[in-house]
Short mmCIF file of C-alpha atoms in Angstrom, two decimals:
data_model
loop_
_atom_site.label_atom_id
_atom_site.label_comp_id
_atom_site.label_asym_id
_atom_site.label_seq_id
_atom_site.Cartn_x
_atom_site.Cartn_y
_atom_site.Cartn_z
CA UNK A 128 39.30 -10.70 -18.50
CA UNK A 129 36.47 -10.79 -17.83
CA UNK A 130 34.56 -10.08 -14.73
CA UNK A 131 32.29 -12.82 -13.93
CA UNK A 132 31.84 -15.35 -11.20
CA UNK A 133 30.04 -18.42 -13.35
CA UNK A 134 26.90 -20.11 -11.23
CA UNK A 135 25.36 -23.15 -11.99
CA UNK A 136 21.58 -23.31 -14.51
CA UNK A 137 19.32 -26.04 -14.52
CA UNK A 138 17.35 -26.77 -16.74
CA UNK A 139 14.75 -28.55 -15.60
CA UNK A 140 11.29 -29.82 -17.22
CA UNK A 141 8.56 -28.31 -17.14
CA UNK A 142 4.91 -29.76 -18.95
CA UNK A 143 1.83 -27.43 -21.32
CA UNK A 144 -1.52 -27.33 -19.01
CA UNK A 145 -3.36 -30.35 -21.11
CA UNK A 146 -1.03 -32.52 -22.19
CA UNK A 147 1.80 -34.80 -20.88
CA UNK A 148 5.55 -33.80 -22.61
CA UNK A 149 8.68 -35.32 -22.47
CA UNK A 150 11.54 -33.66 -21.35
CA UNK A 151 16.01 -33.32 -22.48
CA UNK A 152 16.56 -30.96 -19.98
CA UNK A 153 19.78 -29.11 -19.50
CA UNK A 154 22.66 -29.52 -16.29
CA UNK A 155 24.50 -27.13 -14.90
CA UNK A 156 27.89 -27.88 -15.11
CA UNK A 157 29.07 -24.53 -12.60
CA UNK A 158 28.13 -21.86 -11.04
CA UNK A 159 26.97 -19.22 -13.84
CA UNK A 160 24.57 -16.65 -14.43
CA UNK A 161 24.61 -16.32 -17.87
CA UNK A 162 21.54 -19.52 -19.57
CA UNK A 163 22.16 -22.22 -20.69
CA UNK A 164 21.33 -23.74 -24.09
CA UNK A 165 17.89 -24.97 -24.68
CA UNK A 166 16.92 -28.53 -24.53
CA UNK A 167 16.47 -31.00 -27.23
CA UNK A 168 12.47 -31.42 -28.50
CA UNK A 169 10.51 -33.22 -26.04
CA UNK A 170 7.73 -35.88 -27.43
CA UNK A 171 4.49 -36.31 -25.92
CA UNK A 172 3.01 -38.64 -23.58
CA UNK A 173 0.30 -38.84 -21.47
CA UNK A 174 0.91 -39.88 -17.55
CA UNK A 175 -1.05 -37.83 -14.03
CA UNK A 176 0.55 -36.41 -10.55
CA UNK A 177 -2.05 -35.67 -7.24
CA UNK A 178 -3.86 -32.34 -7.30
CA UNK A 179 -3.68 -32.34 -10.87
CA UNK A 180 -0.19 -31.87 -11.51
CA UNK A 181 1.18 -32.81 -14.47
CA UNK A 182 4.62 -35.30 -14.76
CA UNK A 183 6.52 -35.57 -18.73
CA UNK A 184 9.18 -38.21 -18.68
CA UNK A 185 12.08 -38.70 -21.40
CA UNK A 186 15.30 -39.82 -22.26
CA UNK A 187 18.69 -38.11 -20.40
CA UNK A 188 20.70 -35.44 -21.73
CA UNK A 189 23.22 -35.99 -24.38
CA UNK A 190 26.56 -35.43 -24.66
CA UNK A 191 26.35 -31.93 -26.39
CA UNK A 192 23.45 -30.40 -24.33
CA UNK A 193 25.55 -31.16 -21.02
CA UNK A 194 28.63 -29.80 -22.39
CA UNK A 195 26.69 -26.28 -23.67
CA UNK A 196 27.12 -24.68 -20.27
CA UNK A 197 29.84 -22.12 -19.42
CA UNK A 198 33.40 -25.07 -17.93
CA UNK A 199 33.24 -23.18 -14.05
CA UNK A 200 37.10 -21.33 -14.20
CA UNK A 201 40.61 -23.72 -12.71
CA UNK A 202 43.72 -22.51 -12.00
CA UNK A 203 47.31 -24.85 -12.05
CA UNK A 204 48.67 -23.17 -8.36
CA UNK A 205 52.60 -23.67 -9.38
CA UNK A 206 52.14 -22.24 -12.86
CA UNK A 207 53.60 -18.52 -12.98
CA UNK A 208 50.96 -15.85 -13.44
CA UNK A 209 51.42 -12.83 -15.95
CA UNK A 210 52.85 -9.84 -14.35
CA UNK A 211 49.85 -7.49 -13.81
CA UNK A 212 48.49 -4.69 -11.58
CA UNK A 213 46.76 -5.08 -8.56
CA UNK A 214 43.70 -3.86 -10.21
CA UNK A 215 44.00 -6.08 -13.26
CA UNK A 216 44.42 -9.22 -10.40
CA UNK A 217 41.93 -8.58 -8.09
CA UNK A 218 40.04 -8.52 -11.90
CA UNK A 219 41.21 -11.96 -12.99
CA UNK A 220 40.49 -13.62 -9.53
CA UNK A 221 36.75 -12.01 -9.21
CA UNK A 222 35.40 -15.26 -10.72
CA UNK A 223 33.63 -17.66 -7.99
CA UNK A 224 34.73 -21.42 -8.27
CA UNK A 225 32.50 -23.96 -9.12
CA UNK A 226 30.80 -26.05 -6.17
CA UNK A 227 31.88 -29.55 -6.97
CA UNK A 228 29.65 -30.72 -9.53
CA UNK A 229 28.63 -33.81 -6.85
CA UNK A 230 26.11 -31.91 -5.12
CA UNK A 231 26.91 -34.98 -2.93
CA UNK A 232 30.54 -32.60 -2.84
CA UNK A 233 29.21 -29.70 -1.50
CA UNK A 234 30.90 -28.66 2.05
CA UNK A 235 30.92 -26.29 3.86
CA UNK A 236 34.29 -26.41 6.97
CA UNK A 237 33.20 -23.74 8.73
CA UNK A 238 29.69 -21.71 8.78
CA UNK A 239 30.73 -19.61 10.68
CA UNK A 240 32.01 -16.78 9.24
CA UNK A 241 35.31 -14.88 10.01
CA UNK A 242 36.43 -11.31 9.63
CA UNK A 243 38.95 -10.46 7.14
CA UNK A 244 40.05 -8.90 10.12
CA UNK A 245 40.77 -11.07 12.33
CA UNK A 246 43.91 -12.00 10.06
CA UNK A 247 45.58 -8.77 10.27
CA UNK A 248 47.11 -6.54 12.07
CA UNK A 249 44.91 -2.94 12.12
CA UNK A 250 47.91 -1.59 11.20
CA UNK A 251 48.32 -3.46 8.01
CA UNK A 252 44.27 -3.22 7.19
CA UNK A 253 43.44 -1.20 3.68
CA UNK A 254 41.75 2.03 4.95
CA UNK A 255 39.31 0.90 2.67
CA UNK A 256 38.00 -2.05 4.39
CA UNK A 257 34.78 -1.53 6.70
CA UNK A 258 33.67 1.50 4.77
CA UNK A 259 31.05 1.79 3.00
CA UNK A 260 31.26 3.31 -0.75
CA UNK A 261 29.30 5.38 -1.98
CA UNK A 262 26.24 3.11 -3.85
CA UNK A 263 25.37 4.56 -7.59
CA UNK A 264 22.13 3.69 -6.95
CA UNK A 265 22.44 5.39 -3.61
CA UNK A 266 20.34 8.70 -5.08
CA UNK A 267 17.38 6.72 -6.51
CA UNK A 268 14.40 7.86 -6.79
CA UNK A 269 12.54 5.64 -4.19
CA UNK A 270 9.93 2.95 -5.61
CA UNK A 271 6.59 2.63 -3.74
CA UNK A 272 6.46 -0.56 -1.98
CA UNK A 273 2.53 -0.69 -1.78
CA UNK A 274 -0.35 -0.88 -4.10
CA UNK A 275 -1.39 2.28 -5.66
CA UNK A 276 -5.57 2.82 -5.07
CA UNK A 277 -6.24 1.83 -8.68
CA UNK A 278 -5.41 -1.67 -8.17
CA UNK A 279 -7.53 -2.30 -5.01
CA UNK A 280 -7.67 -5.22 -3.21
CA UNK A 281 -4.31 -6.76 -4.88
CA UNK A 282 -5.65 -10.14 -6.62
CA UNK A 283 -4.53 -13.81 -7.88
CA UNK A 284 -4.93 -15.49 -10.99
CA UNK A 285 -4.30 -18.20 -12.83
CA UNK A 286 -1.72 -18.06 -16.53
CA UNK A 287 -3.21 -20.91 -18.96
CA UNK A 288 -0.16 -22.51 -20.66
CA UNK A 289 -0.27 -23.52 -23.76
CA UNK A 290 3.04 -24.58 -24.63
CA UNK A 291 5.00 -26.30 -22.47
CA UNK A 292 5.84 -22.65 -20.36
CA UNK A 293 5.00 -23.62 -17.05
CA UNK A 294 8.61 -22.60 -16.50
CA UNK A 295 7.52 -18.86 -17.35
CA UNK A 296 4.38 -18.82 -16.33
CA UNK A 297 6.01 -19.73 -13.05
CA UNK A 298 7.84 -17.30 -12.48
CA UNK A 299 5.33 -14.69 -14.14
CA UNK A 300 3.22 -14.57 -11.32
CA UNK A 301 6.24 -14.60 -8.98
CA UNK A 302 7.05 -11.07 -10.23
CA UNK A 303 3.19 -10.25 -11.01
CA UNK A 304 3.04 -10.57 -6.86
CA UNK A 305 5.62 -7.71 -6.83
CA UNK A 306 4.35 -3.96 -5.65
CA UNK A 307 7.43 -2.48 -6.56
CA UNK A 308 7.35 -4.42 -10.03
CA UNK A 309 4.07 -2.72 -10.72
CA UNK A 310 4.69 0.72 -9.77
CA UNK A 311 8.24 0.88 -11.66
CA UNK A 312 6.36 0.13 -15.09
CA UNK A 313 3.01 1.52 -14.33
CA UNK A 314 4.79 4.90 -13.93
CA UNK A 315 8.36 4.46 -16.57
CA UNK A 316 7.51 2.28 -19.76
CA UNK A 317 3.64 4.81 -20.53
CA UNK A 318 5.10 5.59 -24.37
CA UNK A 319 6.88 3.22 -27.15
CA UNK A 320 6.85 2.85 -30.73
CA UNK A 321 7.23 -1.03 -30.67
CA UNK A 322 3.69 -1.93 -29.27
CA UNK A 323 3.71 -5.51 -29.83
CA UNK A 324 7.57 -6.58 -30.33
CA UNK A 325 7.76 -5.01 -26.89
CA UNK A 326 9.11 -7.61 -24.67
CA UNK A 327 8.75 -4.03 -22.05
CA UNK A 328 5.40 -3.06 -23.14
CA UNK A 329 3.31 -7.01 -22.56
CA UNK A 330 4.75 -7.06 -19.37
CA UNK A 331 3.29 -3.70 -17.93
CA UNK A 332 -0.44 -4.59 -20.69
CA UNK A 333 -0.37 -8.01 -18.70
CA UNK A 334 0.47 -6.12 -15.11
CA UNK A 335 -2.49 -3.77 -15.61
CA UNK A 336 -5.23 -6.32 -16.98
CA UNK A 337 -4.17 -8.56 -13.94
CA UNK A 338 -4.54 -5.99 -11.07
CA UNK A 339 -7.59 -4.68 -12.28
CA UNK A 340 -9.29 -6.30 -14.85
CA UNK A 341 -12.30 -9.30 -13.26
CA UNK A 342 -11.87 -11.34 -15.93
CA UNK A 343 -9.25 -13.29 -17.49
CA UNK A 344 -5.83 -12.07 -19.05
CA UNK A 345 -4.97 -14.42 -21.99
CA UNK A 346 -4.80 -11.86 -24.57
CA UNK A 347 -2.41 -9.57 -22.45
CA UNK A 348 -0.28 -13.14 -21.87
CA UNK A 349 -0.49 -14.21 -25.22
CA UNK A 350 0.37 -10.84 -26.52
CA UNK A 351 3.76 -11.14 -24.01
CA UNK A 352 5.17 -15.12 -25.50
CA UNK A 353 4.61 -13.51 -28.66
CA UNK A 354 6.68 -10.20 -28.24
CA UNK A 355 9.19 -12.94 -26.78
CA UNK A 356 8.82 -15.22 -30.20
CA UNK A 357 9.22 -11.74 -32.06
CA UNK A 358 12.25 -10.39 -31.37
CA UNK A 359 13.97 -13.48 -28.00
CA UNK A 360 17.02 -14.03 -30.65
CA UNK A 361 18.06 -10.17 -31.84
CA UNK A 362 17.18 -8.75 -28.35
CA UNK A 363 20.22 -8.54 -25.15
CA UNK A 364 19.70 -9.99 -23.31
CA UNK A 365 18.97 -12.72 -25.77
CA UNK A 366 15.96 -15.81 -25.41
CA UNK A 367 16.51 -18.39 -28.33
CA UNK A 368 13.54 -20.56 -26.67
CA UNK A 369 10.76 -19.14 -28.28
CA UNK A 370 8.41 -22.73 -29.87
CA UNK A 371 7.46 -25.59 -27.76
CA UNK A 372 10.87 -26.38 -25.88
CA UNK A 373 11.53 -26.61 -21.35
CA UNK A 374 13.37 -24.51 -19.88
CA UNK A 375 14.95 -23.80 -16.70
CA UNK A 376 12.34 -20.61 -14.62
CA UNK A 377 15.39 -18.94 -13.42
CA UNK A 378 17.36 -18.22 -16.58
CA UNK A 379 13.81 -17.09 -18.35
CA UNK A 380 13.87 -14.93 -14.89
CA UNK A 381 17.61 -13.20 -15.68
CA UNK A 382 15.61 -12.68 -18.94
CA UNK A 383 12.79 -10.53 -18.39
CA UNK A 384 14.36 -8.57 -15.72
CA UNK A 385 17.54 -7.95 -18.33
CA UNK A 386 15.15 -6.88 -20.74
CA UNK A 387 13.12 -4.22 -18.58
CA UNK A 388 16.47 -3.15 -16.77
CA UNK A 389 16.68 -1.89 -20.49
CA UNK A 390 14.19 -0.58 -22.42
CA UNK A 391 13.34 2.60 -23.44
CA UNK A 392 12.25 5.01 -20.33
CA UNK A 393 13.01 2.67 -17.94
CA UNK A 394 15.09 4.44 -15.12
CA UNK A 395 18.37 2.45 -15.35
CA UNK A 396 19.28 3.45 -11.23
CA UNK A 397 15.52 2.89 -10.04
CA UNK A 398 15.64 -0.42 -11.58
CA UNK A 399 19.03 -1.21 -9.47
CA UNK A 400 17.80 0.00 -6.56
CA UNK A 401 14.63 -2.88 -7.30
CA UNK A 402 16.32 -5.66 -8.02
CA UNK A 403 20.77 -5.31 -8.43
CA UNK A 404 22.72 -6.87 -6.36
CA UNK A 405 25.99 -6.30 -6.14
CA UNK A 406 29.13 -7.92 -3.40
CA UNK A 407 32.55 -6.57 -1.98
CA UNK A 408 35.16 -9.54 -2.14
CA UNK A 409 38.04 -9.33 0.27
CA UNK A 410 40.99 -11.25 0.79
CA UNK A 411 44.30 -11.07 2.72
CA UNK A 412 47.75 -12.53 1.52
CA UNK A 413 49.33 -14.42 4.45
CA UNK A 414 52.93 -14.02 3.42
CA UNK A 415 53.31 -9.87 2.61
CA UNK A 416 49.31 -9.13 4.30
CA UNK A 417 48.42 -6.90 1.64
CA UNK A 418 44.97 -7.04 1.51
CA UNK A 419 42.87 -6.84 -1.54
CA UNK A 420 39.76 -5.96 -2.63
CA UNK A 421 37.25 -5.30 -5.40
CA UNK A 422 34.26 -5.06 -5.84
CA UNK A 423 31.64 -7.89 -7.83
CA UNK A 424 28.92 -7.69 -11.11
CA UNK A 425 25.99 -6.47 -9.80
CA UNK A 426 23.45 -9.22 -10.86
CA UNK A 427 20.06 -10.35 -9.93
CA UNK A 428 19.55 -13.13 -7.90
CA UNK A 429 21.86 -15.30 -5.52
CA UNK A 430 22.58 -18.25 -6.80
CA UNK A 431 22.89 -20.65 -3.41
CA UNK A 432 24.77 -23.77 -3.35
CA UNK A 433 23.38 -26.01 -0.95
CA UNK A 434 26.01 -27.73 1.74
CA UNK A 435 25.69 -32.05 1.91
CA UNK A 436 24.14 -33.10 5.48
CA UNK A 437 21.20 -32.85 6.24
CA UNK A 438 19.27 -30.01 8.68
CA UNK A 439 20.81 -27.45 6.04
CA UNK A 440 18.89 -24.28 6.56
CA UNK A 441 18.96 -20.54 4.67
CA UNK A 442 21.65 -19.28 6.73
CA UNK A 443 24.00 -22.51 5.77
CA UNK A 444 23.49 -21.73 2.24
CA UNK A 445 24.77 -18.10 2.66
CA UNK A 446 27.53 -18.37 4.55
CA UNK A 447 29.31 -21.11 2.16
CA UNK A 448 28.08 -18.88 -0.74
CA UNK A 449 30.30 -16.00 1.27
CA UNK A 450 32.82 -17.44 2.62
CA UNK A 451 35.18 -19.55 -0.44
CA UNK A 452 37.95 -21.64 0.67
CA UNK A 453 40.91 -22.86 -0.79
CA UNK A 454 40.77 -20.24 -4.31
CA UNK A 455 44.83 -20.05 -5.40
CA UNK A 456 45.00 -16.75 -6.38
CA UNK A 457 48.14 -14.57 -7.04
CA UNK A 458 49.33 -11.93 -5.03
CA UNK A 459 50.20 -8.48 -6.66
CA UNK A 460 52.64 -6.98 -4.11
CA UNK A 461 54.61 -10.53 -3.49
CA UNK A 462 54.64 -12.36 -6.86
CA UNK A 463 53.34 -15.40 -4.94
CA UNK A 464 50.42 -18.28 -6.43
CA UNK A 465 49.06 -19.93 -2.90
CA UNK A 466 45.29 -20.51 -1.92
CA UNK A 467 43.21 -17.74 0.02
CA UNK A 468 40.13 -17.56 1.51
CA UNK A 469 37.91 -14.46 0.01
CA UNK A 470 34.92 -12.88 1.79
CA UNK A 471 32.50 -12.02 0.11
CA UNK A 472 30.44 -9.17 1.82
CA UNK A 473 27.10 -7.45 0.91
CA UNK A 474 27.82 -4.05 -0.61
CA UNK A 475 24.01 -3.14 -1.73
CA UNK A 476 20.73 -4.76 -0.78
CA UNK A 477 17.74 -4.75 -3.53
CA UNK A 478 14.24 -4.13 -1.95
CA UNK A 479 13.28 -7.61 -4.51
CA UNK A 480 16.22 -10.40 -3.38
CA UNK A 481 15.51 -13.20 -5.66
CA UNK A 482 17.31 -16.46 -4.16
CA UNK A 483 18.27 -19.57 -6.74
CA UNK A 484 18.64 -23.07 -4.30
CA UNK A 485 21.42 -24.57 -6.81
CA UNK A 486 19.67 -27.93 -6.89
CA UNK A 487 21.15 -29.29 -10.65
CA UNK A 488 24.44 -29.93 -11.16
CA UNK A 489 26.62 -33.96 -11.78
CA UNK A 490 26.45 -36.46 -9.88
CA UNK A 491 28.57 -40.62 -9.92
CA UNK A 492 26.07 -41.38 -12.55
CA UNK A 493 25.90 -37.74 -14.50
CA UNK A 494 23.20 -35.34 -14.26
CA UNK A 495 21.72 -34.98 -11.34
CA UNK A 496 18.79 -32.95 -9.27
CA UNK A 497 20.02 -32.45 -5.68
CA UNK A 498 16.19 -33.21 -3.61
CA UNK A 499 17.33 -31.66 -0.36
CA UNK A 500 15.59 -30.06 2.39
CA UNK A 501 16.13 -26.58 2.87
CA UNK A 502 14.63 -24.57 5.54
CA UNK A 503 14.45 -21.09 5.08
CA UNK A 504 12.78 -18.44 7.47
CA UNK A 505 9.62 -16.16 6.65
CA UNK A 506 11.44 -13.23 7.63
CA UNK A 507 15.27 -13.18 6.30
CA UNK A 508 17.98 -10.13 7.41
CA UNK A 509 20.85 -10.24 5.61
CA UNK A 510 22.81 -7.89 8.01
CA UNK A 511 25.73 -10.92 8.82
CA UNK A 512 26.63 -10.90 5.23
CA UNK A 513 26.26 -7.31 4.93
CA UNK A 514 29.49 -4.97 4.68
CA UNK A 515 27.82 -2.24 6.18
CA UNK A 516 25.30 -3.88 9.12
CA UNK A 517 23.35 -0.25 10.08
CA UNK A 518 21.62 -0.41 6.71
CA UNK A 519 18.03 -2.08 6.83
CA UNK A 520 18.49 -5.64 5.35
CA UNK A 521 15.24 -6.95 6.28
CA UNK A 522 13.11 -9.11 3.46
CA UNK A 523 9.47 -10.98 4.56
CA UNK A 524 9.10 -14.15 1.01
CA UNK A 525 7.03 -12.88 -1.54
CA UNK A 526 6.98 -16.36 -3.74
CA UNK A 527 8.30 -19.46 -4.68
CA UNK A 528 9.29 -20.74 -7.41
CA UNK A 529 9.02 -24.98 -7.02
CA UNK A 530 9.36 -27.85 -8.91
CA UNK A 531 8.71 -31.44 -9.20
CA UNK A 532 10.83 -34.40 -10.78
CA UNK A 533 14.19 -35.37 -11.58
CA UNK A 534 15.91 -34.57 -14.78
CA UNK A 535 14.02 -36.30 -16.89
CA UNK A 536 10.35 -35.13 -16.16
CA UNK A 537 9.21 -32.24 -14.10
CA UNK A 538 6.14 -29.15 -13.48
CA UNK A 539 7.26 -26.09 -11.69
CA UNK A 540 4.55 -24.11 -9.65
CA UNK A 541 4.31 -20.94 -7.75
CA UNK A 542 3.48 -19.73 -4.61
CA UNK A 543 2.72 -16.38 -4.19
CA UNK A 544 1.16 -13.80 -0.74
CA UNK A 545 -1.62 -12.91 -1.57
CA UNK A 546 -5.19 -10.55 0.17
CA UNK A 547 -6.77 -13.72 1.38
CA UNK A 548 -3.61 -15.44 1.96
CA UNK A 549 -1.09 -17.61 0.43
CA UNK A 550 -1.87 -19.38 -2.83
CA UNK A 551 -0.43 -22.62 -4.74
CA UNK A 552 -0.77 -21.69 -9.10
CA UNK A 553 -0.13 -24.41 -11.06
CA UNK A 554 -0.72 -22.61 -15.09
CA UNK A 555 -4.50 -21.80 -14.66
CA UNK A 556 -4.96 -23.47 -11.42
CA UNK A 557 -5.49 -21.52 -7.90
CA UNK A 558 -5.89 -23.41 -4.97
CA UNK A 559 -5.33 -22.12 -1.36
CA UNK A 560 -2.04 -23.07 0.14
CA UNK A 561 -0.72 -21.96 4.05
CA UNK A 562 2.54 -21.05 5.52
CA UNK A 563 3.72 -24.46 6.65
CA UNK A 564 3.29 -25.63 2.35
CA UNK A 565 4.91 -22.89 1.29
CA UNK A 566 8.14 -23.40 2.96
CA UNK A 567 7.62 -27.02 3.04
CA UNK A 568 5.04 -28.50 -0.38
CA UNK A 569 4.00 -31.55 -0.73
CA UNK A 570 3.85 -33.87 -3.18
CA UNK A 571 7.41 -34.38 -3.78
CA UNK A 572 7.84 -30.47 -5.06
CA UNK A 573 11.27 -28.67 -4.36
CA UNK A 574 11.23 -24.67 -4.07
CA UNK A 575 13.55 -23.75 -6.39
CA UNK A 576 13.31 -19.48 -6.26
CA UNK A 577 13.10 -17.77 -3.95
CA UNK A 578 11.75 -13.65 -3.42
CA UNK A 579 12.02 -12.04 -0.65
CA UNK A 580 11.10 -8.21 -0.96
CA UNK A 581 12.65 -5.67 1.59
CA UNK A 582 10.39 -4.75 5.04
#
């Protein structure tokens, strides 16, 4: 069975830079890392939102589009399972159950993490528990964390939006603000035979022009859109949304990073040390006391459920993500199905950490958006959730992708940390912001993707 934990994806709307469009978003039904299907083609109409932000509106998505997302794993506790080896059983267990489809139903009974060692005696612990295995990226060449001299003073520019692609523009701004990505592409993807048809080439040229030229980057941005249009449907990973459709910014982020990772000349270990996140999973059988451990497939981001209570913090979301209760798993030793508690420990802390706050799901009346405020810090320490707490895991907030509206209308913007402070970027418009506003944006915008960089 494929070793992938379901993650919820969402498909909020986005708008063009100069005209109003309607939206038919796709809503996730489970927690999934895979991209959702593109929504229906939007209709055209006009309206305005304060501070020149555009909002679109349309009919809710049809039932078919809602069912296109992968269903969550479901296992009947009473159904006997075939006999498997311990490694095979571990793989079958390595799918996370979906968060309750209603955002209001996400609950955390105990936000404090209980170490797995508290449930078993020392003599019964696996010799691998508490030890950090050698990471495949441990010997990877380190990418510089500062801007090169060729860039000089970092620049912040708007990006024109000729279509309904604010979901792209906001993600691009969050990536453009990363010196690590600039340095990686600047030194690893210099020659490519697929000129005009290579997304990574176009991304590299956009980064170079953005930070080294005084003018606009319209031609480089058009070249990137053209490369996506020419190769997206056949590339791996694929991106079928190449026309005037509205998509989820997190899905686009996954596609873009996956494409760059597979590009010729990009050092895979070096890329993994920048973006790949990996967890070690442990659970204990209450009957025979056997401790089971296995690795979670690495991903590009953390997709965190939002607990349904007031005063939610990012710490609450991280606690919910890293501890799963009432998961029906079969123990390979005693051959019994029972509800277990799985503990997730961070095994590899990358240099760049995107965090998705899962705001889109199903409510009592159908698809809905969770607009609840989540308090998140400028400085984030991941050591409480790390397998090896002695390793450096302190991060600083570098960029935010925020969404305004609901499943019927909306718009994406970005906040980035620049050389002259924090900037709010809405397509081609750039305006000054501050630390207070980007952590709790005004005018109805909800932070959706938080991009942290390791210090």
